[in-house]
Amino acid sequence: MALLAVFFFIPMAAILNVMFAQSGDIVFSDSLRPLGFTVFQALLSTLLTLLLGLPAAYVFARFDFTGKRGLRMLTMLPFVLPTVVTAVAFNALLGPRGWVNLLMMKLTGAQAPPINFLNTFTAILVAHVFYNIAIIIRVVGNAWSQLDPRLENSARVLGASPWRAFIEVVYPLLRRPILSAALLVFLFDFTSFGVILMLGGAGFSTLEVAIYTQALHNLNLPMAGLLSLIQLACTVIILLLYGWSSQGNDVPLFPRLSGEGTRKPRSAVEKGTVALMVIILFTLQVLPLFALVSRSLVRLEGERGQRGKVQSGLTMDYYRELFVNRQQSVFYVPPSRAVINSMSYAGITMLLSVGAGTLLAYAMVKRPATRRWLDPLVMLPFGASSVTLGLGLLIAFSGSMLSRASFPWLVPLAHSLIAIPFVLRTVQPALSAMPKSLCQSAAVLGASPARAWWEVEMRLLSRPLLVGGLFAFTISIGEFGATTFIARPDNPTVPVAIFRYLAQPGGLNYGQAMAMATILIVICAVSIGLLESLSRAINGSE
Amino acid sequence: MKRRLRVCALLSALLLTAGCTRAAATETATPVLTVMTHDSFSVSETVVKTFEEEYGAKLVFLKSGDTGAALNRAILTRSHPEADVFYGIDNTYLSRALQEQIFVPYTPTALAQLPGEFKSGLSGMVTPIDFGDVCINYDKAWFIERGLALPATLADLAKPAYKGEAGNGLLVVENPATSSPGLAFLLVTIAEYGETGYLDYWRSLKQNGVVVVNDWETAYYTNFSASSGRGLQPMVVSYATSPAAEVIYASEPLNEAPTASITTANTCFRQIEYAGILKGTSQLELAQRFIDFMLSPVFQEDLPLQMFVFPVNPAATLPDDFLQYAAFAQEPARIDPVLISKNRDKWVTEWTRVMLP
């Protein structure tokens, strides 16, 4: 709570106060169009994400298939990508000279690229699904796999159709996690910034984009302040609506052994569903990443022949060049240092948010009355403008004891602010659904409270804790907006290094940015894999 | 409860460590000069070392986003300035910064050697350091292939010859609301057609299928056909020095730049970057020496290959590669900086209404 006060409420109050004290014109009507568009695109994106995410969550929760673990890990990776890299990835795949268009032009002999994807509304929607489907898969899928399959089976034995079994048995039990995940997705889409700017192009403006333009380009702070207030007010309304719709008590359910509810797909329909889901996820999540990686290894120049003997082909040059400081710049970042910085920020963020999130979850479960106000409060930073929050952190801490020297700590703390809701959202439902009798039996059998907690509760919580921790880790690695204002150049991270390469023209710079992004992806894949096996080790078997 | 205590202990330990590092830092005798600047800033290690050794000081650079974001940071933190020197404010933001009174006056002696065009509107507060022209870059091969002549004036761009096919015009520009080269190009059109005519000109560009994107990265790497992104537009609003970067940072050694800039009269905007000493600095003397240093040949000659800009000091010699491929306009468009800061919001808003309804 103190964390929240210090890192959210004080900065927000400070910045809003300063914003309205500055000179600038407020044109209220100018805020209506971005507001309308923000709500519209967020609703549509969330619906689409649910539409694809729920079947995917089902497939992951109920079936075993080859490559399941790998695919689940891959769907998590988009989360770590800075938007500028995602934009480049989609460009490499679907852009005018992306692989898909190049292939189709070759096949059909067309002169112009047939697919016009970038700078369209579709691009915004696809990118939002690309980023956020992991939330649905993880949060809902995790709860789903904990559901006793016998409940569903009994319904089927009693004559219910699969659909009816889902609506009357499964859905009521999953309503909480679904709403909870949908809220996270909605708020992410609602405050979307980079995706709108870079993939949607100049024709679209959300509240967050308008705040950014007003605050950082027009230097019209009062207008930015007004827009931030509107955004904050909307977030409060959304959170209240959510609180109202998710009322009701959790049904305590005996946790299942992990892996108990899953089996191999049997009928043709089941096999078809699994195959279809795998294909969809692969196309949506993995192909853009693959396109990105391929561009770090392939040189495309020289296709037109006018450029001397330069040939297109495979190359490792971009990776080799990462280790060379050609212009002897003081800002050169060796890849290893950027990786170490990113990893330590992410590690600290993960520990902080898992710790704080678990404590909050315990508080909410032990004292249900606190939940009504604590939950929306914790969620607020999520829906606040990160540009405004960033400026607020700047004002609140400039010149104070916490400034300068402690700046390295500010970054993971600010990341934790965004990551805690994730931990809370995965841990709290698991905790409140845990039957009290389990701990009681342990106590009766002679376990000390500490031992009962460690061997019973912690084991049952390890999976949700892992999921929350993973999100914290990836949020931190991908960096969110507010930190760009408080980050100090002493500790450049991988995304910072990527921006540096993309800011100047030249094939080598482009290739190096792709190579750095590939390194980021690989490192995240490895870390996610390690964390998953760690949780399996604690939890016993898969 | 136990766990809560443990976390509390952890947190206070964190804060303590933070406090300690700060205490340790202030104990050291070396004075530290902090320079706030934008993300594109770069400088050679040797140049930094030269200054540090000469004055027994340490330089810290505080990169703070793009020019607008960095200026905002300086304005918002002016009661507790985070830095001693601000570098990288350009002529589109200059009068706003002067109006906010974030600088203390300083005029280096070397200023006298600089050409007159860099010395207007300084108010004794800031010192010009470098300049670069925002110009249209084009894909050389594309124009040779089509046998199409290059546009020589803004008016040419609105002619049917440069219309392109189905919604894909030949020129990609950046949104002036979110990008500084975008704003620069808007200012070029205002200088040419005046406040009364520029919107009509943009309407005709729109008719010709001009493509608008939000940032330079997208325009250059996604839309421009001669970059590694290999987009559809053979012309892009970029810098007159970009062709040099294409050669120096080519994947394979090139003898010739794949791109070039159009630098004909009144088609480019000259961005001049200034440095100033921030009010409230505790290192006034050192800050003044740093401003002097930035005008000296050592720093000025380092600028071109680090940031792809031209030094303002005519005594600085340029690197060969740069001299060969980078260009600047003989007659850039002229527009009064005071007018810019007064009207930029209005112009950008009007432009947005016409181009992005």
Coordinates of C-alpha atoms in Angstrom, one line a residue, chain A residues 3 15 18-19 22-23 25 30 33 84 87-88 91 95-98 112-113 116 118-119 196-198 200-204 209 212-221 295 299-304 306-311 315 317-318 325-332 348 352 354-356 358-359 362-363 367 391 394-395 398-407 409 413 450 453 458 484-490 499-512, chain B residues 2-4 7 10-11 14-15 17-19 21-23 25 34 37 39-46 48 60-69 71-73 75-83 93 96 99-100 139 141-142 144-145 165 168 175-180 211-218 220-223 225-232 238 241-243 245-246 248-256 258 302 305-308 344-345 348-349 351 353 356-357:
Chain A
L3 CA 4.4 1.4 -2.4
I15 CA 1.8 16.2 -11.9
V18 CA 1.5 21.2 -11.9
M19 CA -0.2 20.6 -15.2
Q22 CA 0.9 25.8 -16.5
S23 CA -0.3 27.9 -19.3
D25 CA -5.5 26.2 -23.9
D30 CA -11.0 18.0 -28.6
R33 CA -13.1 12.0 -30.3
V84 CA 8.8 -0.5 -32.1
A87 CA 5.9 -2.9 -35.7
V88 CA 9.1 -4.0 -37.4
N91 CA 6.4 -5.1 -41.3
G95 CA 4.5 -5.1 -44.9
P96 CA 4.7 -4.0 -48.5
R97 CA 8.0 -5.9 -48.8
G98 CA 7.2 -8.5 -46.1
A112 CA 1.8 -4.0 -56.3
P113 CA 1.7 -5.8 -53.0
N116 CA -2.2 -3.6 -47.3
L118 CA 0.2 -1.5 -41.9
N119 CA -1.4 1.7 -40.8
I196 CA -1.7 2.9 -32.0
L197 CA 1.2 5.3 -32.9
M198 CA 3.3 2.8 -34.8
G200 CA -2.2 2.2 -36.6
G201 CA -0.5 5.2 -38.1
A202 CA -1.4 8.8 -38.1
G203 CA -5.1 8.5 -38.6
F204 CA -5.9 7.1 -35.2
V209 CA -1.7 9.2 -27.7
Y212 CA 1.5 12.1 -25.3
T213 CA 1.1 14.6 -28.2
Q214 CA -0.2 17.4 -26.0
A215 CA 2.3 16.9 -23.2
L216 CA 5.5 16.2 -25.1
H217 CA 5.1 17.8 -28.4
N218 CA 2.7 20.8 -28.0
L219 CA 3.9 21.3 -24.4
N220 CA 0.2 22.0 -23.6
L221 CA 0.2 20.5 -20.1
R295 CA 15.5 -10.4 -40.9
R299 CA 20.4 -9.4 -46.1
L300 CA 17.9 -8.1 -48.6
E301 CA 19.8 -5.3 -50.2
G302 CA 21.2 -5.6 -53.7
E303 CA 18.0 -7.1 -55.1
R304 CA 17.8 -4.4 -57.9
Q306 CA 22.3 -1.2 -59.1
R307 CA 24.3 -1.5 -55.9
G308 CA 27.5 -3.1 -57.1
K309 CA 28.2 -6.7 -56.1
V310 CA 26.1 -6.7 -52.9
Q311 CA 24.1 -9.9 -52.8
T315 CA 24.7 -13.3 -42.9
D317 CA 27.3 -9.7 -39.8
Y318 CA 24.6 -8.0 -37.8
N325 CA 31.8 0.1 -31.2
R326 CA 32.5 1.5 -34.7
Q327 CA 32.2 5.2 -33.9
Q328 CA 33.7 4.9 -30.4
S329 CA 30.5 6.4 -29.0
V330 CA 30.3 6.6 -25.2
F331 CA 26.7 5.4 -25.5
Y332 CA 27.7 2.1 -27.1
I348 CA 13.9 -7.5 -9.1
L352 CA 9.0 -7.4 -5.6
V354 CA 5.3 -11.6 -6.4
G355 CA 6.0 -10.7 -2.8
A356 CA 3.7 -7.7 -2.7
T358 CA 0.9 -12.4 -2.6
L359 CA 0.6 -10.3 0.5
Y362 CA -3.7 -12.9 1.4
A363 CA -5.1 -9.7 2.8
R367 CA -10.5 -10.0 5.2
L391 CA 6.1 12.9 -15.6
L394 CA 9.9 12.9 -12.3
I395 CA 8.4 15.8 -10.4
S398 CA 13.4 15.2 -8.6
G399 CA 15.5 16.9 -5.9
S400 CA 14.3 14.6 -3.1
M401 CA 16.3 12.1 -1.1
L402 CA 15.1 9.3 -3.4
S403 CA 16.3 11.0 -6.6
R404 CA 19.6 10.5 -8.5
A405 CA 21.5 7.7 -6.6
S406 CA 18.4 5.6 -6.1
F407 CA 17.3 5.9 -9.7
W409 CA 15.7 1.2 -7.9
L413 CA 9.6 -0.3 -8.5
A450 CA 4.7 -22.9 8.9
W453 CA 1.8 -23.3 4.8
M458 CA 2.7 -23.0 -1.3
T484 CA 11.5 6.1 -20.1
F485 CA 11.2 9.2 -18.0
I486 CA 13.0 8.0 -15.0
A487 CA 15.5 5.6 -16.5
R488 CA 19.1 6.9 -16.3
P489 CA 21.6 6.3 -19.0
D490 CA 24.0 4.5 -16.7
F499 CA 16.0 2.1 -30.2
R500 CA 19.5 3.4 -30.6
Y501 CA 20.1 1.3 -33.7
L502 CA 16.7 2.1 -35.2
A503 CA 17.2 5.9 -34.8
Q504 CA 19.7 6.1 -37.6
P505 CA 19.5 5.1 -41.3
G506 CA 21.6 2.3 -42.8
G507 CA 21.2 -1.4 -43.4
L508 CA 23.6 -2.3 -40.7
N509 CA 21.7 -0.4 -38.1
Y510 CA 18.5 -2.0 -39.1
G511 CA 20.0 -5.5 -39.0
Q512 CA 21.6 -4.8 -35.6
Chain B
K2 CA 5.9 -12.7 9.5
R3 CA 6.1 -12.4 5.8
R4 CA 4.8 -8.9 5.8
V7 CA 9.1 -7.6 3.1
L10 CA 13.6 -5.8 2.7
L11 CA 12.1 -2.6 1.5
L14 CA 16.6 -1.2 -0.2
L15 CA 16.0 2.4 0.7
T17 CA 21.3 1.0 0.3
A18 CA 20.0 3.7 -2.0
G19 CA 20.7 6.3 0.7
T21 CA 25.2 5.0 -2.4
R22 CA 24.2 8.6 -2.6
A23 CA 26.2 9.4 0.5
A25 CA 28.8 9.5 -4.3
T34 CA 25.3 16.6 -15.8
T37 CA 19.9 15.9 -23.8
D39 CA 17.9 10.3 -27.1
S40 CA 19.7 10.9 -30.4
F41 CA 22.7 12.4 -28.7
S42 CA 26.0 10.7 -29.1
V43 CA 29.7 11.5 -28.6
S44 CA 33.0 9.7 -28.8
E45 CA 34.6 8.3 -25.7
T46 CA 37.9 10.1 -26.5
V48 CA 34.5 13.0 -23.3
V60 CA 27.2 12.4 -17.0
F61 CA 24.6 12.5 -19.9
L62 CA 21.0 12.3 -19.0
K63 CA 19.0 11.2 -22.1
S64 CA 15.4 12.2 -21.7
G65 CA 13.4 11.1 -24.8
D66 CA 13.0 13.2 -27.9
T67 CA 13.6 16.9 -27.9
G68 CA 10.1 17.8 -26.7
A69 CA 10.2 15.3 -23.9
L71 CA 12.6 20.1 -22.8
N72 CA 9.5 19.2 -20.8
R73 CA 11.6 17.4 -18.3
I75 CA 10.8 22.7 -17.5
L76 CA 9.0 20.5 -15.0
T77 CA 12.1 20.0 -12.8
R78 CA 13.3 23.5 -12.9
S79 CA 12.8 24.0 -9.2
H80 CA 15.2 21.1 -8.6
P81 CA 17.2 20.9 -11.8
E82 CA 18.5 17.5 -12.6
A83 CA 21.3 18.7 -14.8
Y93 CA 11.3 24.9 -29.5
R96 CA 9.3 28.3 -25.8
Q99 CA 9.9 32.0 -22.5
E100 CA 10.0 29.4 -19.7
D139 CA 15.5 6.3 -53.8
A141 CA 17.4 3.4 -58.3
W142 CA 13.7 3.9 -58.4
I144 CA 16.4 5.9 -62.7
E145 CA 14.3 2.8 -63.4
E165 CA -0.8 4.3 -57.9
N168 CA 0.1 4.8 -52.6
N175 CA 2.9 13.6 -38.7
P176 CA 3.9 17.1 -37.4
A177 CA 2.0 16.5 -34.2
T178 CA 4.3 13.6 -33.2
S179 CA 7.6 14.0 -35.1
S180 CA 10.1 16.8 -35.4
V211 CA 1.3 9.0 -47.1
V212 CA 1.3 10.2 -43.5
V213 CA 2.9 8.2 -40.7
N214 CA 3.6 9.1 -37.1
D215 CA 7.3 8.8 -36.7
W216 CA 10.5 8.9 -38.6
E217 CA 11.3 5.3 -37.8
T218 CA 8.2 4.1 -39.5
Y220 CA 12.1 5.6 -43.1
Y221 CA 12.2 1.9 -42.2
T222 CA 8.7 0.8 -43.2
N223 CA 7.6 3.1 -46.0
S225 CA 11.7 2.0 -50.6
A226 CA 15.5 2.5 -50.4
S227 CA 15.8 1.6 -46.7
S228 CA 16.2 -2.0 -45.3
G229 CA 12.5 -2.1 -44.7
R230 CA 11.9 -1.7 -48.5
G231 CA 8.6 0.0 -48.5
L232 CA 6.5 1.5 -51.3
S238 CA 14.4 12.8 -43.6
T241 CA 22.8 13.7 -44.0
S242 CA 20.8 10.4 -44.2
P243 CA 22.5 9.2 -47.4
A245 CA 24.5 7.2 -42.9
E246 CA 23.3 4.7 -45.5
I248 CA 28.6 4.4 -43.4
Y249 CA 26.2 1.9 -41.9
A250 CA 25.7 -0.2 -45.0
S251 CA 25.4 -4.0 -44.6
E252 CA 28.2 -4.3 -47.2
P253 CA 30.7 -1.7 -48.2
L254 CA 29.1 0.6 -50.8
N255 CA 30.7 2.9 -53.3
E256 CA 27.6 5.0 -53.8
P258 CA 21.4 4.2 -52.5
D302 CA 33.1 14.6 -33.6
L305 CA 29.7 10.8 -37.5
Q306 CA 28.1 10.5 -34.1
M307 CA 24.8 12.3 -34.9
F308 CA 24.9 13.0 -38.6
R344 CA 2.9 25.9 -34.0
D345 CA -0.1 24.5 -32.1
V348 CA -0.5 21.5 -36.4
T349 CA -4.2 21.5 -35.4
W351 CA -3.1 20.6 -40.6
R353 CA -8.1 18.7 -39.5
L356 CA -6.3 13.3 -40.8
P357 CA -10.0 14.1 -40.5

